[in-house]
Amino acid sequence: MEFLSMICLSFAVVGFFCFLISSTRKFAAFGRGKLPLPPGTLGWPYIGETFQLYSQNPNVFFASKVKKFGSIFKTHILGCPCVMISSPEAAKLVLVTKAHLFKPTFPASKERMLGKQAIFFHQGDYHAKLRRLVLRAFTPEAIKNIVPDIESIAVQSLESWEGRMVNTFQEMKTYTFNVALLSIFGKDEVHYREDLKRCYYILEKGYNSMPINLPGTLFHKSMKARKELAQILAKILSLRREMKQDYCDLLGSFMGDKEGLTDEQIADNIIGVIFAARDTTASVLTWILKYLGENPSVLDAVTKEQEAIMRTKEEREEKALSWADTKKMPITTRVIQETLRVASILSFTFREAVEDVEFEGYLIPKGWKVMPLFRNIHHSPDNFPDPEKFNPSRFEAAPKPNTFMPFGNGTHSCPGNELAKLEILVLVHHLTTKYRWSMMGPQNGIQYGPFALPQNGLPIKLSLKS
Ligand code: HEM
């Protein structure tokens, strides 16, 4: 889920209005209450501090602000006044304890593209209902059954990379896309996979475009592809209705709901889940290859753990990996946790105050954005000593409460986290037991789009172990 990149550009477009409204409110709030706004600077009118944030590594911006103003500070980016928070306690307050005062917020153009009825954009009863349906399809009980299918996708993907130079992120996107389709449609999607892929790839190209819906623009092409996606989904829905069977995938969960979701609600949420599932997991996998490549002793420990599982399976003449096998991978699991922490691919999230909120002695005016800074929390030496070091063994002890939130926290936390971890474990099993890889080209750069990725998507060359 390129939540962040998705959010960014279009904020600029709506930003001007946001700025006008917020400025008026800001002064109204000053007049009304006695509470001060959080410390910090708002920068230039309208532009605010957007350039300072995006012209450098965003972490430098956050770190310098935290150093100067403390764990809560105000700024103005992408046309909107924001309060950024970087203490675990404050993040919990926004995401969990006082979640009803802070609604999720996205630019209107993104809502149109993904679909207004998608889970991310809602609160209250409708959100709770969708969440129940999504969680039902991604519980360990539900995804246990698809381990062998995920495994075949992983094996085929790795085989297709062998002997050539590949862009890790691009290839991982194909893998995570195929796993997402499997978890949504079961095996039904195979007939539609290429069409779904073609439309989705056009749709995503428009995520970060200017929301100008005129023929020829990227946004227009995206909206057309979205329509086509909805038509393919309508075909799959009508086929399922004819079959009159029970399915335990996400589509089955949506269609089986007694209260009933409309076809439009189902389509919006399926597109939304693909969006949330694909780039996030692909990016984490890309970072894992990078960190394993740079830390030979960690790679060695992971490989030994995975080889031991492979040997046991061979001895028992079992072919496919099982859910139980994936629970016997503590070292690999800690590598995933440490990657999620160090890479913090979702550096922050956005909420919006639904009313004037008194927060740790400050006023957060209604309409202001609030951004819990996950990356800062994950990189604070108070929470994780020597935070820049990739050290999976730190997770041998549980992190302090509310300091580790790679999947968010509270009512909107990630319902797909078990699936994400499962598909990563399965791919790493086959990768480390059968292949070696070398990273090609410069390896120190990070792309901030503002979504963090190794430079150029981490080109690698993969070969079979002798
Ligand atoms: C390693 C991969 C992943 C990471 C790091 C990740 C991270 C997150 C985070 C941080 C949130 C909360 C955002 C917020 O509070 O604003 C979230 C929400 C969400 N994620 Fe994930 N995610 C991952 C994979 C997945 C997968 C595989 C799926 C689906 C199968 C998924 C589906 C969702 C959905 C539907 C939401 C919205 C939940 C709601 O609004 O109630 N994610 N994810």
Coordinates of C-alpha atoms and ligand atoms in Angstrom, one line a residue:
M1 CA 0.0 0.0 0.0
E2 CA 1.7 3.0 -1.2
F3 CA -0.5 4.8 1.3
L4 CA 2.0 7.6 1.5
S5 CA 2.7 8.2 -2.1
M6 CA -1.0 7.9 -2.7
I7 CA -1.7 10.6 -0.3
C8 CA 0.9 13.0 -1.2
L9 CA 0.5 14.6 -4.6
S10 CA -3.2 15.2 -4.4
F11 CA -3.0 16.9 -1.1
A12 CA -1.2 19.7 -3.0
V13 CA -4.3 20.2 -5.2
V14 CA -6.8 20.3 -2.4
G15 CA -4.3 22.0 -0.2
F16 CA -5.0 25.5 -1.1
F17 CA -8.6 25.3 0.2
C18 CA -7.4 23.3 3.2
F19 CA -5.0 26.1 4.0
L20 CA -7.6 28.8 3.8
I21 CA -10.0 26.9 6.0
S22 CA -7.4 25.8 8.5
S23 CA -5.9 29.3 8.7
T24 CA -9.3 30.7 9.6
R25 CA -9.9 27.9 12.1
K26 CA -6.5 28.3 13.6
F27 CA -7.1 31.9 14.5
A28 CA -10.7 31.1 15.6
A29 CA -9.2 28.4 17.9
F30 CA -6.7 30.8 19.3
G31 CA -9.4 33.2 20.1
R32 CA -11.7 30.6 21.6
G33 CA -9.5 28.6 23.8
K34 CA -6.6 29.1 26.2
L35 CA -4.6 26.1 24.9
P36 CA -1.6 26.8 22.8
L37 CA -0.9 25.0 19.5
P38 CA 2.0 22.6 19.6
P39 CA 5.4 24.1 19.1
G40 CA 6.9 24.2 15.6
T41 CA 6.8 26.3 12.4
L42 CA 4.3 26.5 9.6
G43 CA 6.7 27.8 6.9
W44 CA 5.5 29.7 3.9
P45 CA 1.8 30.4 3.2
Y46 CA 0.3 27.4 1.3
I47 CA 3.6 25.7 0.5
G48 CA 4.4 25.4 4.2
E49 CA 7.4 23.2 4.8
T50 CA 6.7 20.7 2.0
F51 CA 10.0 21.4 0.2
Q52 CA 12.0 20.9 3.3
L53 CA 10.3 17.6 3.9
Y54 CA 10.5 16.2 0.3
S55 CA 13.8 17.7 -0.9
Q56 CA 15.8 15.5 1.5
N57 CA 15.6 12.2 3.3
P58 CA 12.3 12.8 5.2
N59 CA 13.8 11.2 8.3
V60 CA 16.3 14.1 8.5
F61 CA 13.4 16.5 8.5
F62 CA 11.5 14.6 11.2
A63 CA 14.6 14.0 13.3
S64 CA 15.6 17.7 13.2
K65 CA 12.1 18.8 14.2
V66 CA 11.9 16.3 17.1
K67 CA 15.3 17.5 18.3
K68 CA 14.2 21.1 18.2
F69 CA 10.6 20.9 19.4
G70 CA 10.1 17.5 21.1
S71 CA 7.8 14.6 20.4
I72 CA 4.8 16.7 19.3
F73 CA 5.2 19.6 16.9
K74 CA 3.3 21.4 14.2
T75 CA 4.2 21.9 10.6
H76 CA 2.5 22.6 7.3
I77 CA 2.9 20.2 4.4
L78 CA 1.2 19.4 1.1
G79 CA -1.2 22.3 1.7
C80 CA -2.4 21.2 5.1
P81 CA -1.5 22.1 8.7
C82 CA -0.3 19.0 10.5
V83 CA 0.7 17.9 14.0
M84 CA 3.4 15.3 13.9
I85 CA 3.8 13.0 16.9
S86 CA 6.7 10.7 17.7
S87 CA 6.1 9.3 21.1
P88 CA 4.7 5.8 21.5
E89 CA 2.1 7.0 24.1
A90 CA 0.9 9.8 21.8
A91 CA 0.6 7.5 18.8
K92 CA -1.5 5.1 20.9
L93 CA -3.7 8.0 21.9
V94 CA -4.4 9.0 18.3
L95 CA -4.7 5.5 16.9
V96 CA -6.3 3.6 19.7
T97 CA -7.5 5.4 22.9
K98 CA -9.0 8.5 21.2
A99 CA -9.3 7.0 17.7
H100 CA -12.9 8.3 17.4
L101 CA -11.5 11.9 17.4
F102 CA -9.1 11.2 14.6
K103 CA -10.5 10.0 11.3
P104 CA -8.5 8.5 8.4
T105 CA -7.9 11.0 5.7
F106 CA -7.1 10.8 2.0
P107 CA -7.4 13.1 -0.9
A108 CA -10.7 12.9 -2.7
S109 CA -9.0 11.9 -6.0
K110 CA -7.6 8.8 -4.3
E111 CA -11.0 7.9 -2.9
R112 CA -12.4 8.1 -6.4
M113 CA -9.6 5.9 -7.8
L114 CA -9.7 3.2 -5.2
G115 CA -13.4 3.5 -4.6
K116 CA -15.2 5.6 -2.0
Q117 CA -16.6 2.6 -0.2
A118 CA -13.2 1.0 0.5
I119 CA -12.4 0.2 4.2
F120 CA -9.6 2.8 4.6
F121 CA -11.9 5.8 4.2
H122 CA -14.5 4.9 6.9
Q123 CA -15.2 4.9 10.5
G124 CA -18.1 3.6 12.6
D125 CA -20.5 0.8 11.8
Y126 CA -19.7 0.4 8.1
H127 CA -16.0 0.3 8.9
A128 CA -16.6 -2.3 11.7
K129 CA -18.6 -4.5 9.4
L130 CA -16.0 -4.4 6.6
R131 CA -13.2 -5.1 9.1
R132 CA -15.1 -8.1 10.4
L133 CA -15.4 -9.5 6.9
V134 CA -11.8 -8.8 5.9
L135 CA -10.4 -10.2 9.2
R136 CA -12.5 -13.3 8.7
A137 CA -10.7 -14.1 5.4
F138 CA -7.2 -13.4 6.8
T139 CA -7.3 -15.3 10.1
P140 CA -4.6 -18.0 10.5
E141 CA -7.5 -20.5 10.3
A142 CA -8.5 -19.2 6.9
I143 CA -5.1 -18.7 5.3
K144 CA -3.7 -22.1 6.6
N145 CA -5.4 -23.8 3.6
I146 CA -3.6 -21.7 1.0
V147 CA 0.0 -22.4 2.1
P148 CA 0.6 -24.9 -0.7
D149 CA -0.8 -22.5 -3.3
I150 CA 1.3 -19.7 -2.0
E151 CA 4.3 -22.1 -2.1
S152 CA 3.7 -22.9 -5.8
I153 CA 3.5 -19.2 -6.6
A154 CA 6.8 -18.6 -4.7
V155 CA 8.6 -21.5 -6.4
Q156 CA 7.5 -20.4 -9.9
S157 CA 8.5 -16.8 -9.2
L158 CA 12.0 -17.8 -8.1
E159 CA 12.4 -20.2 -11.0
S160 CA 11.5 -17.4 -13.4
W161 CA 14.3 -15.1 -12.0
E162 CA 17.0 -17.7 -12.2
G163 CA 20.1 -16.8 -14.2
R164 CA 19.1 -13.3 -15.2
M165 CA 19.4 -9.9 -13.7
V166 CA 16.0 -8.9 -12.1
N167 CA 14.6 -5.8 -10.4
T168 CA 13.8 -7.3 -7.0
F169 CA 10.9 -4.9 -6.3
Q170 CA 9.3 -5.4 -9.6
E171 CA 9.4 -9.2 -9.3
M172 CA 8.3 -9.1 -5.8
K173 CA 5.3 -7.0 -6.9
T174 CA 4.3 -9.8 -9.3
Y175 CA 4.6 -12.4 -6.5
T176 CA 2.6 -10.4 -4.0
F177 CA 0.0 -9.5 -6.6
N178 CA -0.5 -13.2 -7.4
V179 CA -0.7 -14.1 -3.7
A180 CA -3.2 -11.2 -3.1
L181 CA -5.4 -12.5 -6.0
L182 CA -5.3 -16.0 -4.6
S183 CA -6.3 -14.9 -1.1
I184 CA -9.2 -12.8 -2.6
F185 CA -10.6 -15.1 -5.3
G186 CA -9.2 -18.6 -4.4
K187 CA -8.2 -20.3 -7.7
D188 CA -11.1 -18.6 -9.6
E189 CA -8.9 -15.7 -10.6
V190 CA -6.6 -17.7 -12.9
H191 CA -9.0 -17.1 -15.8
Y192 CA -9.0 -13.4 -15.2
R193 CA -5.5 -13.0 -13.8
E194 CA -4.0 -11.4 -16.9
D195 CA -6.9 -9.0 -17.4
L196 CA -6.9 -8.0 -13.7
K197 CA -3.2 -7.5 -13.8
R198 CA -3.4 -5.4 -17.0
C199 CA -6.1 -3.1 -15.6
Y200 CA -4.5 -2.8 -12.1
Y201 CA -1.1 -1.9 -13.6
I202 CA -2.8 1.0 -15.6
L203 CA -4.7 2.0 -12.5
E204 CA -1.7 2.3 -10.3
K205 CA 0.2 4.5 -12.8
G206 CA -2.4 7.2 -12.1
Y207 CA -2.2 7.0 -8.3
N208 CA 0.4 9.8 -8.1
S209 CA -0.8 11.8 -11.1
M210 CA -2.5 15.1 -11.0
P211 CA -6.3 14.4 -10.7
I212 CA -7.3 15.9 -14.0
N213 CA -9.9 13.7 -15.6
L214 CA -9.4 14.7 -19.3
P215 CA -8.7 12.3 -22.2
G216 CA -5.0 11.5 -22.5
T217 CA -4.1 12.2 -18.9
L218 CA -2.8 9.4 -16.6
F219 CA -5.6 10.1 -14.2
H220 CA -8.2 9.6 -17.0
K221 CA -6.5 6.3 -18.1
S222 CA -6.5 5.1 -14.5
M223 CA -10.2 5.9 -14.1
K224 CA -11.0 4.0 -17.3
A225 CA -8.9 1.0 -16.1
R226 CA -10.8 1.2 -12.8
K227 CA -14.1 0.9 -14.6
E228 CA -12.8 -2.1 -16.5
L229 CA -11.6 -3.7 -13.3
A230 CA -15.1 -3.3 -11.8
Q231 CA -16.6 -5.0 -14.9
I232 CA -14.2 -8.0 -14.5
L233 CA -15.2 -8.2 -10.9
A234 CA -18.9 -8.1 -11.8
K235 CA -18.3 -11.1 -14.1
I236 CA -16.5 -13.0 -11.3
L237 CA -19.4 -12.2 -8.9
S238 CA -22.1 -13.4 -11.3
L239 CA -20.2 -16.7 -12.0
R240 CA -20.0 -17.3 -8.2
R241 CA -23.6 -16.6 -7.8
E242 CA -24.4 -19.3 -10.4
M243 CA -22.1 -21.8 -8.6
K244 CA -24.0 -21.4 -5.3
Q245 CA -21.0 -22.8 -3.3
D246 CA -19.4 -21.6 -0.1
Y247 CA -15.9 -20.1 -0.5
C248 CA -13.5 -19.2 2.3
D249 CA -11.6 -16.5 0.5
L250 CA -12.1 -12.8 0.8
L251 CA -14.7 -12.6 -2.0
G252 CA -16.6 -15.5 -0.3
S253 CA -16.5 -13.5 3.0
F254 CA -17.9 -10.4 1.3
M255 CA -20.6 -12.3 -0.7
G256 CA -21.6 -14.4 2.3
D257 CA -22.4 -11.5 4.5
K258 CA -26.0 -11.7 5.7
E259 CA -26.5 -8.0 5.8
G260 CA -25.2 -7.9 2.3
L261 CA -22.6 -5.7 0.6
T262 CA -23.5 -4.2 -2.8
D263 CA -21.5 -5.2 -5.8
E264 CA -20.0 -1.7 -5.8
Q265 CA -18.9 -2.0 -2.2
I266 CA -17.4 -5.4 -2.9
A267 CA -15.5 -4.0 -6.0
D268 CA -14.2 -1.0 -4.0
N269 CA -12.9 -3.2 -1.2
I270 CA -11.3 -5.8 -3.5
I271 CA -9.4 -3.1 -5.3
G272 CA -8.5 -1.6 -1.9
V273 CA -7.1 -4.8 -0.6
I274 CA -5.0 -5.4 -3.6
F275 CA -3.7 -1.9 -3.2
A276 CA -3.0 -2.4 0.5
A277 CA -1.4 -5.9 0.0
R278 CA 0.9 -5.6 -2.9
D279 CA 3.5 -2.9 -2.7
T280 CA 3.8 -3.1 1.1
T281 CA 4.7 -6.7 1.1
A282 CA 6.9 -6.5 -2.0
S283 CA 8.8 -3.6 -0.5
V284 CA 9.5 -5.6 2.8
L285 CA 10.6 -8.6 0.7
T286 CA 13.0 -6.3 -1.2
W287 CA 14.5 -5.0 2.0
I288 CA 14.9 -8.5 3.4
L289 CA 17.0 -9.5 0.4
K290 CA 19.1 -6.4 0.8
Y291 CA 19.7 -6.9 4.6
L292 CA 20.4 -10.6 4.2
G293 CA 22.8 -9.8 1.4
E294 CA 24.6 -7.3 3.6
N295 CA 24.7 -9.5 6.8
P296 CA 26.3 -12.9 5.9
S297 CA 26.1 -14.2 9.4
V298 CA 22.3 -13.5 9.6
L299 CA 21.9 -15.1 6.1
D300 CA 23.8 -18.1 7.3
A301 CA 21.6 -18.5 10.4
V302 CA 18.4 -18.2 8.3
T303 CA 19.6 -20.6 5.7
K304 CA 20.5 -23.2 8.4
E305 CA 17.0 -22.8 10.0
Q306 CA 15.3 -23.3 6.6
E307 CA 17.6 -26.2 5.6
A308 CA 16.7 -28.0 8.8
I309 CA 13.0 -27.6 7.9
M310 CA 13.7 -28.9 4.4
R311 CA 15.6 -31.9 5.7
T312 CA 12.8 -32.8 8.2
K313 CA 10.3 -32.7 5.4
E314 CA 12.4 -34.8 3.1
E315 CA 12.8 -37.4 5.9
R316 CA 9.1 -37.5 6.4
E317 CA 8.5 -37.5 2.6
E318 CA 6.3 -34.5 2.9
K319 CA 6.4 -32.3 -0.2
A320 CA 4.5 -29.1 0.6
L321 CA 5.2 -26.6 3.3
S322 CA 2.5 -26.4 6.0
W323 CA 1.3 -23.7 8.3
A324 CA 2.9 -25.6 11.2
D325 CA 6.3 -25.5 9.3
T326 CA 6.1 -21.7 9.1
K327 CA 5.7 -21.6 12.9
K328 CA 9.1 -23.2 13.3
M329 CA 11.0 -20.4 11.8
P330 CA 11.9 -18.1 14.8
I331 CA 15.2 -16.7 13.3
T332 CA 13.5 -15.9 10.0
T333 CA 10.6 -14.4 11.8
R334 CA 13.0 -12.1 13.7
V335 CA 14.6 -11.1 10.4
I336 CA 11.1 -10.0 9.2
Q337 CA 10.5 -8.1 12.4
E338 CA 13.8 -6.3 12.2
T339 CA 13.3 -5.5 8.6
L340 CA 9.9 -4.0 9.3
R341 CA 11.5 -1.9 12.0
V342 CA 14.6 -0.7 10.2
A343 CA 13.0 -0.1 6.8
S344 CA 9.7 1.2 8.4
I345 CA 8.2 1.2 4.9
L346 CA 5.2 3.2 6.1
S347 CA 7.1 6.0 7.8
F348 CA 3.9 7.5 9.1
T349 CA 0.1 7.6 8.6
F350 CA -2.4 10.4 8.4
R351 CA -5.4 11.1 10.5
E352 CA -7.6 14.3 10.8
A353 CA -9.0 15.8 14.0
V354 CA -12.8 15.6 13.7
E355 CA -13.2 18.3 16.4
D356 CA -10.9 20.6 18.4
V357 CA -8.9 18.2 20.5
E358 CA -7.0 18.9 23.7
F359 CA -3.9 16.8 23.4
E360 CA -1.1 16.7 25.9
G361 CA -1.7 20.3 26.9
Y362 CA -2.0 21.5 23.3
L363 CA -4.8 22.3 21.0
I364 CA -5.2 20.3 17.8
P365 CA -7.8 22.3 15.8
K366 CA -10.6 20.5 14.0
G367 CA -9.5 19.7 10.4
W368 CA -5.8 19.6 11.1
K369 CA -3.9 16.5 10.0
V370 CA -2.2 14.4 12.7
M371 CA 0.7 12.1 11.7
P372 CA 2.0 9.4 14.0
L373 CA 5.6 9.0 12.9
F374 CA 6.1 5.2 13.0
R375 CA 9.7 5.4 11.7
N376 CA 10.8 7.8 14.4
I377 CA 9.3 5.6 17.1
H378 CA 11.1 2.6 15.5
H379 CA 14.4 4.5 15.2
S380 CA 14.4 6.0 18.7
P381 CA 17.4 4.8 20.8
D382 CA 15.0 5.0 23.8
N383 CA 12.9 2.2 22.3
F384 CA 15.6 0.3 20.3
P385 CA 19.2 0.7 21.4
D386 CA 21.7 1.3 18.5
P387 CA 18.6 1.8 16.2
E388 CA 20.4 2.0 12.9
K389 CA 22.0 -1.4 13.3
F390 CA 20.2 -4.4 11.6
N391 CA 20.1 -6.8 14.5
P392 CA 17.3 -9.3 14.4
S393 CA 18.3 -10.8 17.8
R394 CA 17.0 -7.7 19.5
F395 CA 13.5 -9.3 19.0
E396 CA 14.4 -12.2 21.2
A397 CA 12.9 -10.0 23.9
A398 CA 9.5 -8.4 23.2
P399 CA 9.7 -4.7 22.4
K400 CA 8.3 -2.2 24.9
P401 CA 4.5 -1.6 24.5
N402 CA 3.5 0.6 21.6
T403 CA 7.0 1.0 20.3
F404 CA 6.7 -1.5 17.4
M405 CA 3.9 -0.7 15.0
P406 CA 4.8 -1.8 11.5
F407 CA 1.2 -2.9 10.9
G408 CA -0.3 0.2 12.7
N409 CA -2.3 0.1 15.8
G410 CA -6.0 0.2 16.8
T411 CA -9.2 0.2 14.7
H412 CA -7.4 0.6 11.4
S413 CA -4.4 -1.7 12.0
C414 CA -3.5 -4.1 9.3
P415 CA -5.9 -7.0 8.9
G416 CA -3.5 -8.6 6.4
N417 CA -0.5 -8.9 8.6
E418 CA -0.7 -12.7 9.0
L419 CA -0.9 -13.2 5.3
A420 CA 2.0 -10.8 4.7
K421 CA 4.2 -12.7 7.2
L422 CA 3.2 -16.0 5.7
E423 CA 4.0 -15.2 2.1
I424 CA 7.4 -13.7 3.2
L425 CA 8.3 -16.8 5.2
V426 CA 7.4 -19.1 2.3
L427 CA 9.4 -17.2 -0.3
V428 CA 12.4 -16.9 2.0
H429 CA 12.3 -20.6 2.7
H430 CA 12.7 -21.4 -1.0
L431 CA 15.1 -18.5 -1.7
T432 CA 17.6 -19.4 1.0
T433 CA 17.5 -23.2 0.6
K434 CA 17.9 -23.2 -3.2
Y435 CA 19.5 -20.0 -4.4
R436 CA 22.2 -17.5 -3.9
W437 CA 22.0 -13.9 -5.1
S438 CA 24.3 -11.0 -5.6
M439 CA 23.2 -7.3 -5.6
M440 CA 24.2 -5.4 -8.7
G441 CA 25.0 -1.7 -8.9
P442 CA 25.1 0.9 -6.1
Q443 CA 23.6 -0.4 -2.9
N444 CA 23.6 2.5 -0.5
G445 CA 20.9 4.7 -2.0
I446 CA 17.3 4.8 -0.8
Q447 CA 14.5 6.1 -3.0
Y448 CA 11.9 8.2 -1.2
G449 CA 8.8 8.4 -3.3
P450 CA 8.1 9.1 -0.3
F451 CA 7.7 5.4 0.1
A452 CA 11.2 4.0 1.1
L453 CA 12.8 1.5 -1.2
P454 CA 16.4 0.4 -2.0
Q455 CA 17.8 2.3 -4.9
N456 CA 16.4 1.3 -8.3
G457 CA 14.3 -1.5 -6.7
L458 CA 17.5 -3.5 -5.9
P459 CA 18.7 -5.2 -9.1
I460 CA 20.0 -8.7 -8.3
K461 CA 21.3 -11.8 -10.1
L462 CA 20.0 -15.0 -8.8
S463 CA 21.5 -18.4 -9.4
L464 CA 20.9 -22.0 -8.2
K465 CA 23.1 -23.3 -5.4
S466 CA 25.3 -26.1 -6.7
Ligands
HEM1 C1 4.3 -6.2 5.1 C2 3.2 -5.8 4.5 C3 2.3 -4.9 5.1 C4 2.5 -3.8 5.9 C5 3.8 -3.2 6.4 C6 1.2 -3.2 6.2 C7 1.0 -2.1 7.0 C8 -0.3 -1.5 7.2 C9 -0.5 -0.4 8.1 C10 0.6 0.3 8.9 C11 -1.8 -0.2 8.1 C12 -2.6 0.9 9.0 C13 -2.6 2.2 8.3 C14 -3.2 3.3 9.1 O1 -3.4 3.1 10.3 O2 -3.4 4.4 8.5 C15 -2.5 -1.1 7.2 C16 -3.8 -1.2 7.0 C17 -4.4 -2.1 6.1 N1 -3.8 -3.2 5.5 FE1 -1.8 -3.6 5.6 N2 0.2 -3.9 5.5 C18 0.8 -5.0 4.9 C19 0.2 -6.0 4.1 C20 -1.1 -6.1 3.9 C21 -1.7 -7.2 3.3 C22 -1.0 -8.4 2.7 C23 -3.1 -6.9 3.2 C24 -4.2 -7.7 2.7 C25 -4.2 -9.0 2.4 C26 -3.3 -5.7 3.9 C27 -4.5 -5.0 4.1 C28 -4.7 -3.9 4.8 C29 -6.0 -3.2 4.9 C30 -7.3 -3.6 4.2 C31 -5.8 -2.1 5.7 C32 -6.9 -1.1 6.2 C33 -7.5 -1.5 7.5 C34 -8.5 -0.5 8.0 O3 -8.6 0.6 7.5 O4 -9.3 -0.9 8.9 N3 -2.1 -5.2 4.3 N4 -1.5 -1.9 6.7

